[in-house]
Amino acid sequence: ALGQLIQVKSDDHGVKEKIKVTSFPVTGTILLDGTPPVIASSVTPTTHPFGWYRSDVSITWTATDNLSGVAEISSPVTVSTEGAGQVFTGTAKDHAGNVATSSVTINLDKTAPQITAIRNPLPNLHGWNNTNVVVSFEATDSLSGIISVAPSIEVTTEGANQIVQGVATDRAGNSASATVTIHIDQTPPQITSTVTPPANPAGWHKSAITVEFSALDGLSGLAELIPPASTITTEGVGQEVSALGDER
């Protein structure tokens, strides 16, 4: 009969005996999930080609589980601290207690590099050069490092307020610039002289004469004229008087 089990048992003397055992059916559901969830990470914004970020980074984890389902997952993380090799790990757990992890390494550099413009030769006290000027650039970056810096530039054209700019970029994509203003005047000033009193038709003077000098400079301007005037009282032939004009 249903639910009855007949067992045959022999004693020590070989006598067989039938024993009727009554059983009842047992029903239930077995749940088995030994597979961890599948976890994935999503990072925004996208990284620079050299593996560095230059702004705050958001990390989000998602997970799936085809059996018991996802029970827990790590909350999103915002990375704002600069540094290399920062590791962030997210965890997902299913309802069976299986755990999966996913790690993300962040390199963050939000600081622009330092760049310096170097001019050679240096200007005079008035800020002018009377030769060509070479401007070179040097740059440093303490985190991601320098990937490019502007080449040297030679300024050969005369003129005031000539702007020379160079740019440096680090591996995170941050850029910085340095600017220098160049003034070049390679043309000497123009000096003219006036003799008082003027010579006679034969080219001679019979009394002391005064020679006055004046100078013009169309770029940097006149800094000094030595001497501004000179007096000749000594008799003689072919006497020369000169002046030196110094531009800025």
Short mmCIF file of C-alpha atoms in Angstrom, two decimals:
data_model
loop_
_atom_site.label_atom_id
_atom_site.label_comp_id
_atom_site.label_asym_id
_atom_site.label_seq_id
_atom_site.Cartn_x
_atom_site.Cartn_y
_atom_site.Cartn_z
CA ALA A 1 0.00 0.00 0.00
CA LEU A 2 1.00 3.58 -0.43
CA GLY A 3 3.24 4.75 2.31
CA GLN A 4 3.95 1.15 3.55
CA LEU A 5 7.32 -0.58 3.45
CA ILE A 6 7.67 -4.35 4.20
CA GLN A 7 11.05 -5.41 5.54
CA VAL A 8 12.11 -9.08 6.04
CA LYS A 9 14.33 -9.74 9.03
CA SER A 10 15.91 -13.05 10.21
CA ASP A 11 16.69 -13.80 13.84
CA ASP A 12 19.64 -15.83 15.14
CA HIS A 13 17.79 -19.11 14.54
CA GLY A 14 16.99 -18.40 10.87
CA VAL A 15 13.38 -17.58 11.49
CA LYS A 16 12.21 -14.91 9.12
CA GLU A 17 9.87 -12.18 10.25
CA LYS A 18 8.08 -9.53 8.24
CA ILE A 19 8.02 -6.02 9.68
CA LYS A 20 5.68 -3.39 8.27
CA VAL A 21 7.04 0.13 8.40
CA THR A 22 4.71 3.03 7.69
CA SER A 23 6.33 6.05 5.96
CA PHE A 24 5.00 9.43 4.97
CA PRO A 25 6.01 11.36 1.83
CA VAL A 26 8.30 14.41 2.37
CA THR A 27 8.22 17.33 -0.06
CA GLY A 28 10.47 20.50 -0.20
CA THR A 29 12.46 22.92 -2.46
CA ILE A 30 16.27 22.84 -2.65
CA LEU A 31 17.92 26.20 -3.60
CA LEU A 32 21.54 25.96 -4.74
CA ASP A 33 23.67 28.83 -6.13
CA GLY A 34 27.43 28.45 -5.94
CA THR A 35 28.26 30.99 -8.67
CA PRO A 36 29.31 34.54 -7.72
CA PRO A 37 27.60 37.48 -9.38
CA VAL A 38 29.13 39.14 -12.43
CA ILE A 39 30.33 42.66 -11.50
CA ALA A 40 31.50 45.44 -13.79
CA SER A 41 32.81 48.97 -13.20
CA SER A 42 32.07 52.16 -15.13
CA VAL A 43 34.38 55.20 -14.96
CA THR A 44 33.62 58.75 -16.10
CA PRO A 45 35.04 60.86 -17.65
CA THR A 46 37.18 58.97 -20.13
CA THR A 47 40.89 58.81 -19.44
CA HIS A 48 43.59 60.65 -21.35
CA PRO A 49 45.52 58.45 -23.83
CA PHE A 50 48.41 58.23 -21.34
CA GLY A 51 46.16 56.76 -18.62
CA TRP A 52 45.64 59.91 -16.55
CA TYR A 53 42.54 61.89 -15.57
CA ARG A 54 42.58 65.67 -15.11
CA SER A 55 39.22 66.15 -13.34
CA ASP A 56 37.26 64.40 -10.59
CA VAL A 57 36.43 60.78 -11.47
CA SER A 58 33.16 58.92 -10.80
CA ILE A 59 33.20 55.13 -10.41
CA THR A 60 29.97 53.10 -10.54
CA TRP A 61 29.59 49.32 -10.14
CA THR A 62 26.84 47.18 -11.63
CA ALA A 63 26.20 43.45 -11.18
CA THR A 64 24.04 40.62 -12.45
CA ASP A 65 23.25 37.18 -11.02
CA ASN A 66 21.16 34.67 -12.97
CA LEU A 67 20.26 32.43 -10.02
CA SER A 68 19.71 33.92 -6.59
CA GLY A 69 19.97 37.54 -7.76
CA VAL A 70 22.04 40.46 -6.55
CA ALA A 71 21.53 41.32 -2.89
CA GLU A 72 24.16 44.00 -2.28
CA ILE A 73 26.50 46.18 -4.36
CA SER A 74 28.98 48.94 -3.51
CA SER A 75 27.86 52.55 -3.74
CA PRO A 76 29.38 54.88 -6.37
CA VAL A 77 32.66 56.62 -5.53
CA THR A 78 33.93 60.07 -6.53
CA VAL A 79 37.72 60.42 -6.66
CA SER A 80 38.91 63.99 -6.12
CA THR A 81 42.34 63.46 -4.57
CA GLU A 82 45.29 63.76 -6.92
CA GLY A 83 47.73 60.87 -7.09
CA ALA A 84 48.96 57.90 -9.09
CA GLY A 85 47.92 54.26 -8.70
CA GLN A 86 44.85 54.85 -6.51
CA VAL A 87 42.92 51.55 -6.29
CA PHE A 88 39.17 51.42 -5.64
CA THR A 89 37.36 48.09 -5.22
CA GLY A 90 33.64 47.44 -5.55
CA THR A 91 31.85 44.37 -4.14
CA ALA A 92 28.68 42.56 -5.16
CA LYS A 93 26.94 39.82 -3.15
CA ASP A 94 24.08 37.57 -4.23
CA HIS A 95 21.32 36.14 -2.03
CA ALA A 96 23.25 32.91 -1.63
CA GLY A 97 26.18 34.79 -0.10
CA ASN A 98 28.53 34.51 -3.08
CA VAL A 99 30.79 37.56 -3.44
CA ALA A 100 32.50 39.12 -6.46
CA THR A 101 34.84 42.14 -6.61
CA SER A 102 36.02 44.56 -9.29
CA SER A 103 38.95 46.96 -8.86
CA VAL A 104 39.75 50.18 -10.73
CA THR A 105 43.09 52.01 -10.71
CA ILE A 106 42.89 55.81 -11.00
CA ASN A 107 45.70 58.23 -11.89
CA LEU A 108 44.50 61.77 -11.21
CA ASP A 109 46.42 64.98 -11.98
CA LYS A 110 44.39 68.19 -11.91
CA THR A 111 47.36 70.56 -11.62
CA ALA A 112 48.84 72.32 -14.64
CA PRO A 113 52.61 72.04 -15.17
CA GLN A 114 55.05 74.81 -14.30
CA ILE A 115 56.64 76.53 -17.31
CA THR A 116 59.32 79.22 -17.44
CA ALA A 117 60.44 81.37 -20.36
CA ILE A 118 64.19 82.04 -20.54
CA ARG A 119 65.55 84.80 -22.80
CA ASN A 120 69.13 85.05 -24.02
CA PRO A 121 70.72 87.54 -23.89
CA LEU A 122 69.05 89.43 -21.08
CA PRO A 123 67.84 92.99 -21.81
CA ASN A 124 69.58 96.13 -20.60
CA LEU A 125 68.35 98.24 -17.71
CA HIS A 126 65.74 99.85 -19.95
CA GLY A 127 64.39 96.45 -21.09
CA TRP A 128 65.84 96.59 -24.62
CA ASN A 129 68.13 94.33 -26.65
CA ASN A 130 70.30 95.43 -29.55
CA THR A 131 70.81 91.88 -30.91
CA ASN A 132 68.63 88.91 -31.77
CA VAL A 133 67.00 87.24 -28.76
CA VAL A 134 66.47 83.50 -28.25
CA VAL A 135 63.58 82.49 -25.99
CA SER A 136 63.60 78.93 -24.64
CA PHE A 137 61.11 77.19 -22.36
CA GLU A 138 61.56 74.82 -19.42
CA ALA A 139 58.71 72.91 -17.75
CA THR A 140 58.21 70.55 -14.81
CA ASP A 141 55.25 68.47 -13.58
CA SER A 142 55.38 66.57 -10.29
CA LEU A 143 52.56 64.06 -11.03
CA SER A 144 51.89 62.82 -14.55
CA GLY A 145 55.02 64.37 -16.05
CA ILE A 146 55.64 66.56 -19.10
CA ILE A 147 54.66 65.22 -22.51
CA SER A 148 55.46 68.31 -24.60
CA VAL A 149 57.01 71.77 -24.27
CA ALA A 150 57.37 74.54 -26.84
CA PRO A 151 60.66 74.69 -28.77
CA SER A 152 63.04 77.64 -28.63
CA ILE A 153 62.12 80.73 -30.66
CA GLU A 154 64.62 83.28 -32.04
CA VAL A 155 63.35 86.84 -32.37
CA THR A 156 65.18 88.70 -35.14
CA THR A 157 62.78 91.52 -35.99
CA GLU A 158 63.25 94.99 -34.58
CA GLY A 159 60.32 96.38 -32.64
CA ALA A 160 58.79 96.95 -29.24
CA ASN A 161 56.35 94.73 -27.34
CA GLN A 162 56.97 91.56 -29.35
CA ILE A 163 55.13 88.77 -27.51
CA VAL A 164 56.68 85.30 -27.43
CA GLN A 165 54.59 82.52 -25.84
CA GLY A 166 55.30 78.86 -25.15
CA VAL A 167 52.98 76.08 -23.95
CA ALA A 168 53.75 72.97 -21.89
CA THR A 169 51.38 69.98 -21.54
CA ASP A 170 51.48 67.11 -19.07
CA ARG A 171 50.38 63.48 -19.57
CA ALA A 172 46.96 64.21 -18.07
CA GLY A 173 46.27 66.90 -20.69
CA ASN A 174 46.75 69.90 -18.40
CA SER A 175 48.45 72.85 -20.11
CA ALA A 176 50.22 76.00 -18.98
CA SER A 177 51.80 78.88 -20.88
CA ALA A 178 54.59 81.36 -20.30
CA THR A 179 54.91 84.70 -22.07
CA VAL A 180 57.81 87.09 -22.44
CA THR A 181 57.82 90.54 -24.08
CA ILE A 182 60.81 91.38 -26.28
CA HIS A 183 62.02 94.85 -27.33
CA ILE A 184 64.72 94.87 -30.03
CA ASP A 185 66.42 97.96 -31.51
CA GLN A 186 69.47 97.24 -33.67
CA THR A 187 69.57 100.66 -35.39
CA PRO A 188 71.89 103.32 -33.90
CA PRO A 189 70.41 106.77 -33.18
CA GLN A 190 70.83 109.59 -35.73
CA ILE A 191 73.09 112.43 -34.52
CA THR A 192 73.21 115.90 -36.13
CA SER A 193 75.41 118.90 -35.28
CA THR A 194 75.03 122.68 -35.53
CA VAL A 195 78.09 125.01 -35.62
CA THR A 196 77.77 128.57 -34.26
CA PRO A 197 78.81 130.94 -35.70
CA PRO A 198 78.94 129.49 -39.19
CA ALA A 199 82.20 129.44 -41.17
CA ASN A 200 83.00 132.07 -43.80
CA PRO A 201 82.86 131.20 -47.52
CA ALA A 202 86.43 129.94 -47.30
CA GLY A 203 85.49 127.51 -44.52
CA TRP A 204 87.30 129.33 -41.69
CA HIS A 205 86.31 130.72 -38.36
CA LYS A 206 88.01 133.69 -36.76
CA SER A 207 86.60 133.26 -33.26
CA ALA A 208 85.68 130.50 -30.86
CA ILE A 209 82.92 128.27 -32.11
CA THR A 210 80.27 126.15 -30.40
CA VAL A 211 79.14 122.79 -31.77
CA GLU A 212 75.73 121.63 -30.52
CA PHE A 213 74.58 118.05 -31.00
CA SER A 214 71.11 116.57 -31.20
CA ALA A 215 70.00 112.97 -31.68
CA LEU A 216 66.89 111.03 -32.59
CA ASP A 217 65.98 107.37 -32.18
CA GLY A 218 62.75 106.04 -33.61
CA LEU A 219 62.49 102.83 -31.55
CA SER A 220 63.92 102.64 -28.07
CA GLY A 221 64.49 106.39 -27.77
CA LEU A 222 67.57 108.32 -26.76
CA ALA A 223 69.03 107.53 -23.37
CA GLU A 224 72.01 109.88 -23.34
CA LEU A 225 73.96 112.25 -25.63
CA ILE A 226 77.59 112.97 -24.69
CA PRO A 227 78.47 115.78 -24.92
CA PRO A 228 75.41 117.81 -25.82
CA ALA A 229 77.69 120.67 -26.94
CA SER A 230 81.37 121.42 -27.36
CA THR A 231 83.35 124.72 -27.67
CA ILE A 232 86.52 125.07 -29.77
CA THR A 233 88.91 127.89 -28.86
CA THR A 234 92.21 126.45 -30.09
CA GLU A 235 93.47 127.56 -33.48
CA GLY A 236 94.21 124.81 -35.97
CA VAL A 237 93.28 122.99 -39.16
CA GLY A 238 90.90 120.01 -39.41
CA GLN A 239 89.89 119.92 -35.77
CA GLU A 240 87.19 117.32 -35.10
CA VAL A 241 84.48 117.29 -32.48
CA SER A 242 82.37 114.15 -31.87
CA ALA A 243 79.47 113.10 -29.72
CA LEU A 244 78.17 109.73 -28.61
CA GLY A 245 74.47 109.00 -28.59
CA ASP A 246 73.31 106.08 -26.44
CA GLU A 247 69.85 104.65 -27.13
CA ARG A 248 67.72 102.81 -24.64
#
